[in-house]
GROMACS .gro file of C-alpha atoms in nm:
model
  486
    1MET     CA    1   0.024   0.007  -0.011
    2ALA     CA    2   0.166   0.316  -0.097
    3LEU     CA    3   0.201   0.635   0.140
    4PRO     CA    4   0.061   0.950   0.096
    5PRO     CA    5   0.331   1.246  -0.038
    6ALA     CA    6   0.418   1.481   0.260
    7ALA     CA    7   0.238   1.762   0.123
    8SER     CA    8  -0.084   1.623   0.095
    9VAL     CA    9  -0.080   1.545   0.410
   10ILE     CA   10   0.125   1.857   0.504
   11ASP     CA   11  -0.044   2.095   0.329
   12PRO     CA   12  -0.466   2.021   0.487
   13LEU     CA   13  -0.241   2.142   0.792
   14VAL     CA   14  -0.073   2.422   0.708
   15ASN     CA   15  -0.298   2.614   0.456
   16PRO     CA   16  -0.578   2.667   0.673
   17TRP     CA   17  -0.359   2.821   0.945
   18LEU     CA   18  -0.188   3.011   0.698
   19GLY     CA   19  -0.495   3.164   0.558
   20SER     CA   20  -0.599   3.288   0.926
   21LEU     CA   21  -0.339   3.467   0.978
   22ASP     CA   22  -0.401   3.836   0.905
   23PRO     CA   23  -0.136   4.096   0.713
   24PHE     CA   24   0.049   4.192   1.027
   25GLN     CA   25   0.079   3.808   1.168
   26SER     CA   26   0.177   3.663   0.850
   27TYR     CA   27   0.436   3.954   0.814
   28ALA     CA   28   0.505   3.917   1.103
   29LEU     CA   29   0.602   3.539   1.047
   30VAL     CA   30   0.836   3.624   0.762
   31VAL     CA   31   1.028   3.862   0.919
   32ALA     CA   32   1.046   3.555   1.248
   33THR     CA   33   1.181   3.291   0.976
   34VAL     CA   34   1.447   3.532   0.801
   35MET     CA   35   1.577   3.561   1.105
   36LEU     CA   36   1.607   3.190   1.199
   37VAL     CA   37   1.737   3.143   0.861
   38ILE     CA   38   2.034   3.498   0.950
   39ALA     CA   39   2.068   3.285   1.355
   40ALA     CA   40   2.190   2.945   1.122
   41ALA     CA   41   2.408   3.086   0.923
   42GLN     CA   42   2.589   3.301   1.150
   43TRP     CA   43   2.643   3.003   1.334
   44LEU     CA   44   2.755   2.849   1.059
   45ALA     CA   45   3.007   3.084   0.958
   46SER     CA   46   3.161   3.153   1.362
   47TYR     CA   47   3.306   2.801   1.316
   48ALA     CA   48   3.532   2.963   1.007
   49THR     CA   49   3.578   3.271   1.174
   50ASP     CA   50   3.504   3.544   1.486
   51ARG     CA   51   3.376   3.244   1.661
   52ARG     CA   52   3.283   3.402   2.031
   53ALA     CA   53   3.113   3.735   1.826
   54LEU     CA   54   2.916   3.533   1.601
   55ARG     CA   55   2.759   3.292   1.829
   56LEU     CA   56   2.622   3.660   2.068
   57PHE     CA   57   2.495   3.779   1.649
   58SER     CA   58   2.318   3.448   1.659
   59ILE     CA   59   2.188   3.418   1.971
   60ARG     CA   60   2.032   3.780   1.912
   61TYR     CA   61   1.837   3.681   1.602
   62ALA     CA   62   1.724   3.322   1.726
   63LEU     CA   63   1.577   3.511   2.038
   64ALA     CA   64   1.479   3.810   1.834
   65ALA     CA   65   1.257   3.530   1.552
   66PRO     CA   66   1.018   3.419   1.809
   67SER     CA   67   1.004   3.762   2.024
   68TRP     CA   68   0.881   3.963   1.655
   69TYR     CA   69   0.652   3.662   1.620
   70PHE     CA   70   0.488   3.655   1.943
   71ALA     CA   71   0.484   4.019   2.084
   72HIS     CA   72   0.467   4.211   1.776
   73PRO     CA   73   0.200   4.515   1.822
   74ALA     CA   74  -0.084   4.345   1.622
   75VAL     CA   75  -0.060   4.084   1.961
   76ASN     CA   76  -0.057   4.391   2.214
   77GLY     CA   77  -0.366   4.515   2.045
   78TRP     CA   78  -0.185   4.810   1.906
   79PRO     CA   79  -0.217   5.139   1.993
   80ARG     CA   80  -0.321   5.022   2.337
   81GLU     CA   81  -0.118   4.979   2.608
   82VAL     CA   82   0.255   4.885   2.556
   83PRO     CA   83   0.344   4.558   2.811
   84PHE     CA   84   0.645   4.617   2.949
   85ALA     CA   85   0.791   4.276   2.886
   86SER     CA   86   0.836   4.341   2.571
   87VAL     CA   87   1.032   4.681   2.657
   88LEU     CA   88   1.280   4.432   2.837
   89VAL     CA   89   1.290   4.156   2.568
   90ALA     CA   90   1.383   4.461   2.317
   91ILE     CA   91   1.623   4.608   2.606
   92GLY     CA   92   1.798   4.273   2.666
   93LEU     CA   93   1.852   4.200   2.277
   94LEU     CA   94   1.932   4.553   2.232
   95ALA     CA   95   2.281   4.500   2.515
   96LEU     CA   96   2.280   4.162   2.365
   97THR     CA   97   2.391   4.337   2.025
   98ILE     CA   98   2.636   4.591   2.198
   99TRP     CA   99   2.813   4.280   2.361
  100ALA     CA  100   2.848   4.082   2.053
  101LEU     CA  101   2.967   4.398   1.824
  102ASP     CA  102   3.221   4.460   2.121
  103GLU     CA  103   3.313   4.098   2.050
  104TYR     CA  104   3.322   4.137   1.701
  105ILE     CA  105   3.565   4.468   1.700
  106GLY     CA  106   3.788   4.326   1.969
  107HIS     CA  107   3.712   4.561   2.209
  108ALA     CA  108   3.477   4.345   2.478
  109SER     CA  109   3.628   4.298   2.847
  110PRO     CA  110   3.456   4.247   3.175
  111ARG     CA  111   3.436   4.585   3.251
  112ARG     CA  112   3.249   4.741   2.962
  113LEU     CA  113   3.001   4.463   2.917
  114LEU     CA  114   2.932   4.537   3.316
  115TRP     CA  115   2.863   4.870   3.168
  116THR     CA  116   2.647   4.747   2.886
  117VAL     CA  117   2.391   4.581   3.156
  118ILE     CA  118   2.409   4.898   3.405
  119ALA     CA  119   2.294   5.111   3.111
  120ALA     CA  120   2.086   4.799   3.013
  121VAL     CA  121   1.873   4.830   3.381
  122PHE     CA  122   1.865   5.193   3.416
  123SER     CA  123   1.726   5.233   3.043
  124ALA     CA  124   1.432   4.887   3.147
  125VAL     CA  125   1.397   5.184   3.441
  126GLY     CA  126   1.360   5.474   3.228
  127VAL     CA  127   1.122   5.367   2.937
  128TRP     CA  128   0.937   5.181   3.328
  129LEU     CA  129   0.892   5.478   3.428
  130TYR     CA  130   0.763   5.646   3.131
  131LEU     CA  131   0.512   5.388   3.049
  132ARG     CA  132   0.428   5.426   3.399
  133VAL     CA  133   0.286   5.853   3.276
  134TYR     CA  134   0.179   5.798   2.889
  135PRO     CA  135   0.126   5.381   2.944
  136GLY     CA  136   0.048   5.388   2.527
  137SER     CA  137   0.376   5.542   2.376
  138ARG     CA  138   0.628   5.357   2.227
  139LEU     CA  139   0.803   5.650   2.104
  140VAL     CA  140   1.070   5.648   2.409
  141VAL     CA  141   1.106   5.263   2.395
  142TYR     CA  142   1.223   5.365   2.019
  143ILE     CA  143   1.402   5.649   2.092
  144VAL     CA  144   1.631   5.408   2.333
  145LEU     CA  145   1.729   5.167   2.072
  146ALA     CA  146   1.806   5.482   1.812
  147LEU     CA  147   2.028   5.568   2.044
  148ALA     CA  148   2.199   5.258   2.126
  149MET     CA  149   2.186   5.140   1.780
  150SER     CA  150   2.365   5.473   1.697
  151TRP     CA  151   2.620   5.381   1.946
  152CYS     CA  152   2.699   5.053   1.780
  153ALA     CA  153   2.756   5.290   1.482
  154GLY     CA  154   2.969   5.497   1.577
  155LEU     CA  155   3.215   5.205   1.718
  156SER     CA  156   3.181   5.030   1.366
  157TRP     CA  157   3.266   5.296   1.260
  158ARG     CA  158   3.526   5.414   1.457
  159ALA     CA  159   3.645   5.059   1.405
  160SER     CA  160   3.685   5.121   1.064
  161ARG     CA  161   3.975   5.323   1.130
  162GLN     CA  162   4.192   5.079   1.248
  163GLU     CA  163   4.091   4.770   1.061
  164HIS     CA  164   4.078   4.878   0.747
  165ASN     CA  165   3.910   4.726   0.409
  166VAL     CA  166   3.696   4.483   0.579
  167GLY     CA  167   3.382   4.607   0.551
  168HIS     CA  168   3.359   4.809   0.923
  169LEU     CA  169   3.211   5.101   0.784
  170TYR     CA  170   2.946   4.863   0.569
  171ILE     CA  171   2.797   4.781   0.913
  172ALA     CA  172   2.769   5.075   1.068
  173ILE     CA  173   2.591   5.218   0.780
  174ALA     CA  174   2.411   4.890   0.881
  175PHE     CA  175   2.403   5.044   1.242
  176ALA     CA  176   2.318   5.360   1.154
  177GLY     CA  177   1.983   5.259   0.953
  178TYR     CA  178   1.812   5.204   1.238
  179PRO     CA  179   1.745   5.587   1.390
  180LEU     CA  180   1.779   5.707   1.024
  181LEU     CA  181   1.481   5.489   0.929
  182LEU     CA  182   1.305   5.637   1.272
  183LEU     CA  183   1.379   5.979   1.238
  184ALA     CA  184   1.170   5.930   0.795
  185SER     CA  185   0.909   5.773   1.029
  186LEU     CA  186   0.775   6.084   1.224
  187LEU     CA  187   0.811   6.344   0.898
  188PRO     CA  188   0.428   6.390   0.805
  189PRO     CA  189   0.384   6.149   0.515
  190LEU     CA  190   0.405   5.816   0.679
  191GLN     CA  191   0.274   5.893   0.998
  192GLN     CA  192  -0.038   6.025   0.714
  193GLN     CA  193   0.013   5.656   0.633
  194GLY     CA  194  -0.070   5.504   0.983
  195ILE     CA  195   0.249   5.268   0.963
  196GLU     CA  196   0.365   5.151   1.330
  197PHE     CA  197   0.694   5.124   1.302
  198GLY     CA  198   0.713   4.849   1.505
  199TYR     CA  199   0.731   4.648   1.204
  200LEU     CA  200   0.920   4.924   1.001
  201ALA     CA  201   1.213   4.833   1.248
  202ALA     CA  202   1.227   4.484   1.143
  203LEU     CA  203   1.384   4.593   0.810
  204PRO     CA  204   1.735   4.759   0.871
  205ALA     CA  205   1.734   4.464   1.186
  206VAL     CA  206   1.746   4.177   0.872
  207VAL     CA  207   2.053   4.431   0.681
  208LEU     CA  208   2.240   4.442   0.977
  209GLY     CA  209   2.251   4.054   1.053
  210ILE     CA  210   2.308   3.984   0.606
  211THR     CA  211   2.531   4.238   0.711
  212ILE     CA  212   2.741   4.079   0.953
  213LEU     CA  213   2.742   3.800   0.805
  214VAL     CA  214   2.875   3.906   0.517
  215VAL     CA  215   3.155   4.104   0.611
  216SER     CA  216   3.239   3.863   0.908
  217LEU     CA  217   3.321   3.607   0.525
  218ILE     CA  218   3.498   3.922   0.393
  219ARG     CA  219   3.750   3.981   0.716
  220ALA     CA  220   3.779   3.545   0.736
  221ARG     CA  221   3.917   3.603   0.348
  222LYS     CA  222   4.108   3.891   0.404
  223ARG     CA  223   4.272   3.707   0.728
  224THR     CA  224   4.374   3.397   0.487
  225GLU     CA  225   4.494   3.606   0.249
  226ASP     CA  226   4.759   3.763   0.472
  227GLU     CA  227   4.808   3.503   0.631
  228LEU     CA  228   4.870   3.243   0.332
  229SER     CA  229   5.077   3.605   0.221
  230LEU     CA  230   5.274   3.584   0.539
  231ARG     CA  231   5.375   3.219   0.518
  232LEU     CA  232   5.489   3.305   0.147
  233HIS     CA  233   5.763   3.603   0.259
  234ALA     CA  234   5.810   3.290   0.500
  235GLU     CA  235   5.915   3.065   0.290
  236ARG     CA  236   6.044   3.331   0.031
  237ALA     CA  237   6.266   3.468   0.367
  238LEU     CA  238   6.363   3.147   0.453
  239ARG     CA  239   6.466   3.047   0.089
  240GLU     CA  240   6.647   3.340   0.131
  241LEU     CA  241   6.848   3.252   0.445
  242ASN     CA  242   6.939   2.883   0.329
  243ALA     CA  243   7.071   3.042   0.001
  244SER     CA  244   7.274   3.302   0.198
  245LEU     CA  245   7.348   3.025   0.485
  246GLU     CA  246   7.478   2.788   0.145
  247GLN     CA  247   7.717   3.127   0.042
  248ARG     CA  248   7.791   3.184   0.373
  249VAL     CA  249   7.879   2.820   0.446
  250GLN     CA  250   8.086   2.834   0.149
  251ALA     CA  251   8.307   3.145   0.216
  252ARG     CA  252   8.380   2.992   0.531
  253THR     CA  253   8.441   2.724   0.394
  254GLY     CA  254   8.704   2.921   0.209
  255GLU     CA  255   8.842   3.107   0.468
  256LEU     CA  256   8.886   2.783   0.623
  257GLN     CA  257   9.136   2.697   0.301
  258VAL     CA  258   9.265   2.945   0.338
  259MET     CA  259   9.356   2.920   0.698
  260LEU     CA  260   9.461   2.546   0.660
  261GLU     CA  261   9.643   2.622   0.344
  262GLY     CA  262   9.871   2.923   0.497
  263LEU     CA  263   9.897   2.696   0.861
  264GLU     CA  264  10.062   2.335   0.621
  265ALA     CA  265  10.293   2.636   0.432
  266PHE     CA  266  10.381   2.757   0.768
  267THR     CA  267  10.505   2.423   0.883
  268ARG     CA  268  10.660   2.369   0.590
  269ASN     CA  269  10.864   2.676   0.531
  270VAL     CA  270  10.919   2.781   0.936
  271SER     CA  271  11.248   2.556   0.900
  272HIS     CA  272  11.406   2.778   0.588
  273ASP     CA  273  11.203   3.085   0.661
  274LEU     CA  274  11.259   3.149   0.998
  275ARG     CA  275  11.437   2.956   1.185
  276GLY     CA  276  11.739   2.986   0.929
  277PRO     CA  277  11.724   3.408   0.979
  278LEU     CA  278  11.733   3.320   1.394
  279ALA     CA  279  11.971   3.074   1.387
  280GLY     CA  280  12.189   3.292   1.149
  281LEU     CA  281  12.136   3.590   1.383
  282ALA     CA  282  12.227   3.379   1.690
  283GLY     CA  283  12.554   3.271   1.465
  284VAL     CA  284  12.657   3.627   1.429
  285ALA     CA  285  12.542   3.750   1.761
  286ARG     CA  286  12.799   3.460   1.915
  287LEU     CA  287  13.058   3.559   1.655
  288ALA     CA  288  13.040   3.899   1.716
  289VAL     CA  289  13.098   3.855   2.133
  290GLU     CA  290  13.340   3.683   2.018
  291ALA     CA  291  13.522   3.900   1.816
  292MET     CA  292  13.449   4.153   2.074
  293ASP     CA  293  13.626   3.905   2.387
  294ASP     CA  294  13.921   3.934   2.241
  295GLY     CA  295  13.895   4.294   2.133
  296ASP     CA  296  13.873   4.293   1.758
  297LEU     CA  297  13.609   4.534   1.746
  298PRO     CA  298  13.594   4.624   1.388
  299HIS     CA  299  13.531   4.222   1.307
  300ALA     CA  300  13.270   4.229   1.617
  301ARG     CA  301  13.081   4.556   1.408
  302LYS     CA  302  13.130   4.394   1.072
  303MET     CA  303  12.903   4.078   1.275
  304ILE     CA  304  12.685   4.330   1.438
  305SER     CA  305  12.653   4.500   1.072
  306ALA     CA  306  12.470   4.158   0.921
  307VAL     CA  307  12.219   4.115   1.230
  308ALA     CA  308  12.027   4.404   1.092
  309PRO     CA  309  11.867   4.276   0.750
  310GLN     CA  310  11.816   3.973   0.873
  311ALA     CA  311  11.581   4.101   1.173
  312ASP     CA  312  11.463   4.355   0.909
  313ARG     CA  313  11.308   4.052   0.695
  314LEU     CA  314  11.194   3.878   1.019
  315GLN     CA  315  10.999   4.165   1.113
  316THR     CA  316  10.842   4.223   0.770
  317MET     CA  317  10.741   3.849   0.785
  318VAL     CA  318  10.541   3.890   1.104
  319GLN     CA  319  10.430   4.207   0.971
  320ASP     CA  320  10.239   4.055   0.690
  321LEU     CA  321  10.149   3.758   0.911
  322LEU     CA  322   9.953   4.002   1.109
  323MET     CA  323   9.810   4.184   0.837
  324LEU     CA  324   9.658   3.885   0.639
  325SER     CA  325   9.519   3.722   1.018
  326ARG     CA  326   9.362   4.092   1.029
  327VAL     CA  327   9.252   4.015   0.704
  328SER     CA  328   9.081   3.707   0.797
  329GLU     CA  329   8.943   3.859   1.135
  330THR     CA  330   8.804   4.232   1.006
  331ASP     CA  331   8.424   4.279   0.921
  332VAL     CA  332   8.385   4.450   0.581
  333LYS     CA  333   8.194   4.762   0.489
  334ARG     CA  334   8.100   4.779   0.174
  335SER     CA  335   8.042   5.121   0.050
  336THR     CA  336   8.028   5.249  -0.335
  337GLN     CA  337   8.326   5.492  -0.417
  338PRO     CA  338   8.562   5.590  -0.684
  339LEU     CA  339   8.861   5.359  -0.746
  340ARG     CA  340   9.053   5.635  -0.849
  341PRO     CA  341   9.134   5.803  -0.506
  342VAL     CA  342   9.180   5.433  -0.332
  343VAL     CA  343   9.472   5.412  -0.586
  344ASP     CA  344   9.615   5.726  -0.498
  345ALA     CA  345   9.628   5.654  -0.123
  346ALA     CA  346   9.877   5.337  -0.269
  347ILE     CA  347  10.091   5.511  -0.392
  348HIS     CA  348  10.122   5.728  -0.175
  349GLN     CA  349  10.132   5.474   0.080
  350LEU     CA  350  10.409   5.311  -0.082
  351GLU     CA  351  10.647   5.678  -0.151
  352LEU     CA  352  10.657   5.651   0.246
  353THR     CA  353  10.856   5.374   0.242
  354PRO     CA  354  11.227   5.337   0.118
  355ASP     CA  355  11.151   5.007  -0.120
  356GLY     CA  356  10.841   5.140  -0.181
  357ALA     CA  357  10.949   5.513  -0.313
  358ARG     CA  358  11.253   5.316  -0.483
  359ASP     CA  359  11.126   5.101  -0.700
  360LEU     CA  360  10.793   5.336  -0.773
  361GLY     CA  361  11.140   5.635  -0.906
  362LYS     CA  362  11.208   5.330  -1.123
  363VAL     CA  363  10.971   5.273  -1.287
  364GLN     CA  364  10.664   5.459  -1.512
  365LEU     CA  365  10.348   5.456  -1.362
  366GLN     CA  366   9.999   5.435  -1.582
  367ILE     CA  367   9.681   5.430  -1.430
  368ASP     CA  368   9.391   5.456  -1.606
  369THR     CA  369   9.052   5.506  -1.622
  370LEU     CA  370   8.905   5.322  -1.271
  371PRO     CA  371   8.515   5.229  -1.235
  372SER     CA  372   8.368   5.324  -0.914
  373GLY     CA  373   8.303   4.980  -0.681
  374LEU     CA  374   8.106   4.850  -0.379
  375ALA     CA  375   8.451   4.789  -0.123
  376ASP     CA  376   8.550   4.855   0.178
  377ALA     CA  377   8.846   5.143   0.056
  378ASP     CA  378   9.136   5.082   0.397
  379LEU     CA  379   9.146   4.676   0.248
  380LEU     CA  380   9.059   4.746  -0.113
  381GLY     CA  381   9.320   5.006  -0.006
  382GLN     CA  382   9.611   4.738   0.135
  383VAL     CA  383   9.513   4.567  -0.243
  384PHE     CA  384   9.668   4.761  -0.468
  385VAL     CA  385   9.993   4.856  -0.183
  386ASN     CA  386  10.077   4.484  -0.238
  387LEU     CA  387   9.988   4.492  -0.624
  388ILE     CA  388  10.131   4.822  -0.744
  389GLY     CA  389  10.464   4.714  -0.540
  390ASN     CA  390  10.538   4.369  -0.621
  391ALA     CA  391  10.421   4.510  -1.030
  392ALA     CA  392  10.704   4.784  -0.941
  393ARG     CA  393  10.977   4.602  -0.776
  394PHE     CA  394  11.014   4.334  -1.032
  395ALA     CA  395  10.971   4.554  -1.355
  396ALA     CA  396  11.285   4.786  -1.174
  397ALA     CA  397  11.464   4.438  -1.125
  398ARG     CA  398  11.389   4.331  -1.510
  399LEU     CA  399  11.394   4.728  -1.682
  400ALA     CA  400  11.537   4.977  -1.419
  401GLY     CA  401  11.418   5.281  -1.535
  402ARG     CA  402  11.256   5.180  -1.898
  403GLY     CA  403  10.999   4.986  -1.635
  404THR     CA  404  10.582   5.036  -1.697
  405VAL     CA  405  10.334   5.001  -1.411
  406ARG     CA  406   9.954   4.994  -1.574
  407VAL     CA  407   9.681   5.044  -1.346
  408GLY     CA  408   9.332   5.019  -1.485
  409ALA     CA  409   8.969   4.784  -1.576
  410SER     CA  410   8.833   4.567  -1.807
  411ALA     CA  411   8.546   4.394  -1.868
  412GLN     CA  412   8.504   4.069  -1.810
  413GLY     CA  413   8.249   3.906  -1.929
  414ASN     CA  414   7.929   4.069  -1.618
  415GLU     CA  415   8.131   4.196  -1.437
  416THR     CA  416   8.428   4.475  -1.420
  417ALA     CA  417   8.777   4.321  -1.345
  418ILE     CA  418   9.065   4.550  -1.204
  419TYR     CA  419   9.448   4.491  -1.338
  420VAL     CA  420   9.777   4.558  -1.231
  421ALA     CA  421  10.036   4.477  -1.533
  422ASP     CA  422  10.350   4.503  -1.510
  423ASP     CA  423  10.703   4.375  -1.769
  424GLY     CA  424  10.874   4.208  -1.517
  425PRO     CA  425  11.096   3.866  -1.581
  426GLY     CA  426  10.664   3.752  -1.556
  427PHE     CA  427  10.639   3.340  -1.466
  428GLU     CA  428  10.510   3.038  -1.639
  429PRO     CA  429  10.109   3.048  -1.639
  430ALA     CA  430  10.133   2.651  -1.504
  431ARG     CA  431  10.250   2.767  -1.129
  432ALA     CA  432   9.980   3.091  -1.153
  433ALA     CA  433   9.794   2.904  -0.850
  434ASP     CA  434  10.067   2.922  -0.669
  435LEU     CA  435  10.126   3.237  -0.670
  436PHE     CA  436   9.812   3.337  -0.407
  437LYS     CA  437   9.964   3.071  -0.143
  438PRO     CA  438  10.124   3.136   0.156
  439PHE     CA  439  10.520   3.144   0.160
  440ARG     CA  440  10.492   3.046  -0.217
  441ARG     CA  441  10.802   3.245  -0.407
  442LEU     CA  442  10.854   3.184  -0.786
  443HIS     CA  443  11.151   3.395  -0.734
  444ASP     CA  444  11.426   3.481  -0.587
  445ALA     CA  445  11.405   3.646  -0.202
  446LYS     CA  446  11.518   3.934  -0.333
  447LEU     CA  447  11.164   3.986  -0.514
  448SER     CA  448  10.936   3.794  -0.375
  449HIS     CA  449  11.029   3.904  -0.061
  450SER     CA  450  10.812   3.724   0.219
  451GLY     CA  451  10.570   3.515  -0.010
  452ILE     CA  452  10.271   3.648   0.196
  453GLY     CA  453  10.170   3.981   0.034
  454LEU     CA  454   9.967   3.834  -0.270
  455SER     CA  455   9.827   3.591   0.020
  456ILE     CA  456   9.623   3.841   0.209
  457VAL     CA  457   9.526   4.013  -0.161
  458ARG     CA  458   9.370   3.707  -0.252
  459ARG     CA  459   9.201   3.676   0.113
  460ILE     CA  460   9.054   4.087   0.059
  461VAL     CA  461   8.957   4.018  -0.278
  462GLU     CA  462   8.706   3.675  -0.135
  463ARG     CA  463   8.624   3.854   0.138
  464HIS     CA  464   8.453   4.081  -0.108
  465GLY     CA  465   8.274   3.858  -0.311
  466GLY     CA  466   8.562   3.832  -0.566
  467ARG     CA  467   8.774   3.641  -0.760
  468VAL     CA  468   9.164   3.679  -0.833
  469TRP     CA  469   9.372   3.547  -1.062
  470ALA     CA  470   9.765   3.615  -1.274
  471GLU     CA  471   9.844   3.572  -1.652
  472SER     CA  472  10.191   3.595  -1.767
  473GLN     CA  473  10.417   3.461  -2.027
  474PRO     CA  474  10.814   3.422  -1.888
  475GLY     CA  475  10.981   3.745  -1.981
  476ALA     CA  476  10.627   3.926  -2.085
  477GLY     CA  477  10.572   4.046  -1.806
  478ALA     CA  478  10.269   3.961  -1.574
  479THR     CA  479   9.918   4.092  -1.497
  480PHE     CA  480   9.722   4.056  -1.203
  481TRP     CA  481   9.358   4.085  -1.219
  482PHE     CA  482   9.082   4.076  -0.964
  483THR     CA  483   8.698   4.164  -0.925
  484LEU     CA  484   8.477   4.297  -0.591
  485GLY     CA  485   8.205   4.062  -0.654
  486ARG     CA  486   7.846   4.247  -0.613
   0.00000   0.00000   0.00000
């Protein structure tokens, strides 16, 4: 046996009931239904955003729905006496609205809630006293509600100044709709129509509920976008940090490699470069003492005069080692500046030393156009001191009075390289890499000195993020190149 359709069972029960409703009751039923739908939508939206505030608004609309249906003006025999119970319900819903708005804009606190309750109590007492004198007047109730809605509109407008582009201004306009509608209802055209404001007041209430729901969803989307943007920014920053860490690890590894090479070279060469001069100094000192004991002062003087060159050589070596250590520890403070003044300062520094002034006086120094560079002027000055000093020494040794040292710049692929060239004896190209290792010499001690100068150059250039290399052919001079990185 087939069951009758649900509509055939419900319609005979519902249709007579709907047909028995007058227009005011039908209007109140529609408003109550819409408010229940708004309450349900706000409760569902609270799972995604503004959990506490939206649930308070949802409770407010859920309570307002039956209040509208069972306590609309026609139920009370409008325009007869206003029931005080309806006034209490209206003021209670108003207090709940203010509490929910405080939660929504982030101003909620126990103190503000207490003041809201106190204001609601005083409002209820004031309205009760007024109704004792004018029992049939609803205007005071509407004025209290309008003042409270104006207060909420002001709070929402102030929130829009603090949190932009999330719709607080629309909520302020929705709240302001209630007092504006009240003012419009007092105008003669609407008063002549005899429309009860209590029914008109449902319109801004419905608009407010929908506005809060839509703005909350917009707010949730903006928060999601902001969070996504922050995460993307954090991921990008993390990738950049990882990349910079890799570069720093590589740079530090290079530093350690240079230090290890220096330590290994130092260990291998200490007997030759330090022990030899020290042993010679000790032997000469003993011979000088013996000569003095024998009364042979001229021979003692001759022995002592041989001490100074050995001591100067040791002092130069120690100074170069200290410079290499300082370069590895000093912070590089780079700034964009022209390189020509740095070169001029390096030449002036060389001219203050006896050996540098002698070598520069024997060669012709040619400085071509130099660009600006991102560098530490003090450290870069030491690079030019070492390179120009070496170039002048080698050019002067091979071509006394006819040698040339040239300083300039040239494009090397996508970067600009600085060069210092000389027309000295040159070296085998296969041994170019050994030049920048500590204590490695391709020539005798008169030309190569301590063997640390080019190691200092390499260290400074690498700390600038650049690279250094040398080009030469035996008897054709040498050119030393370096870049400064970016």
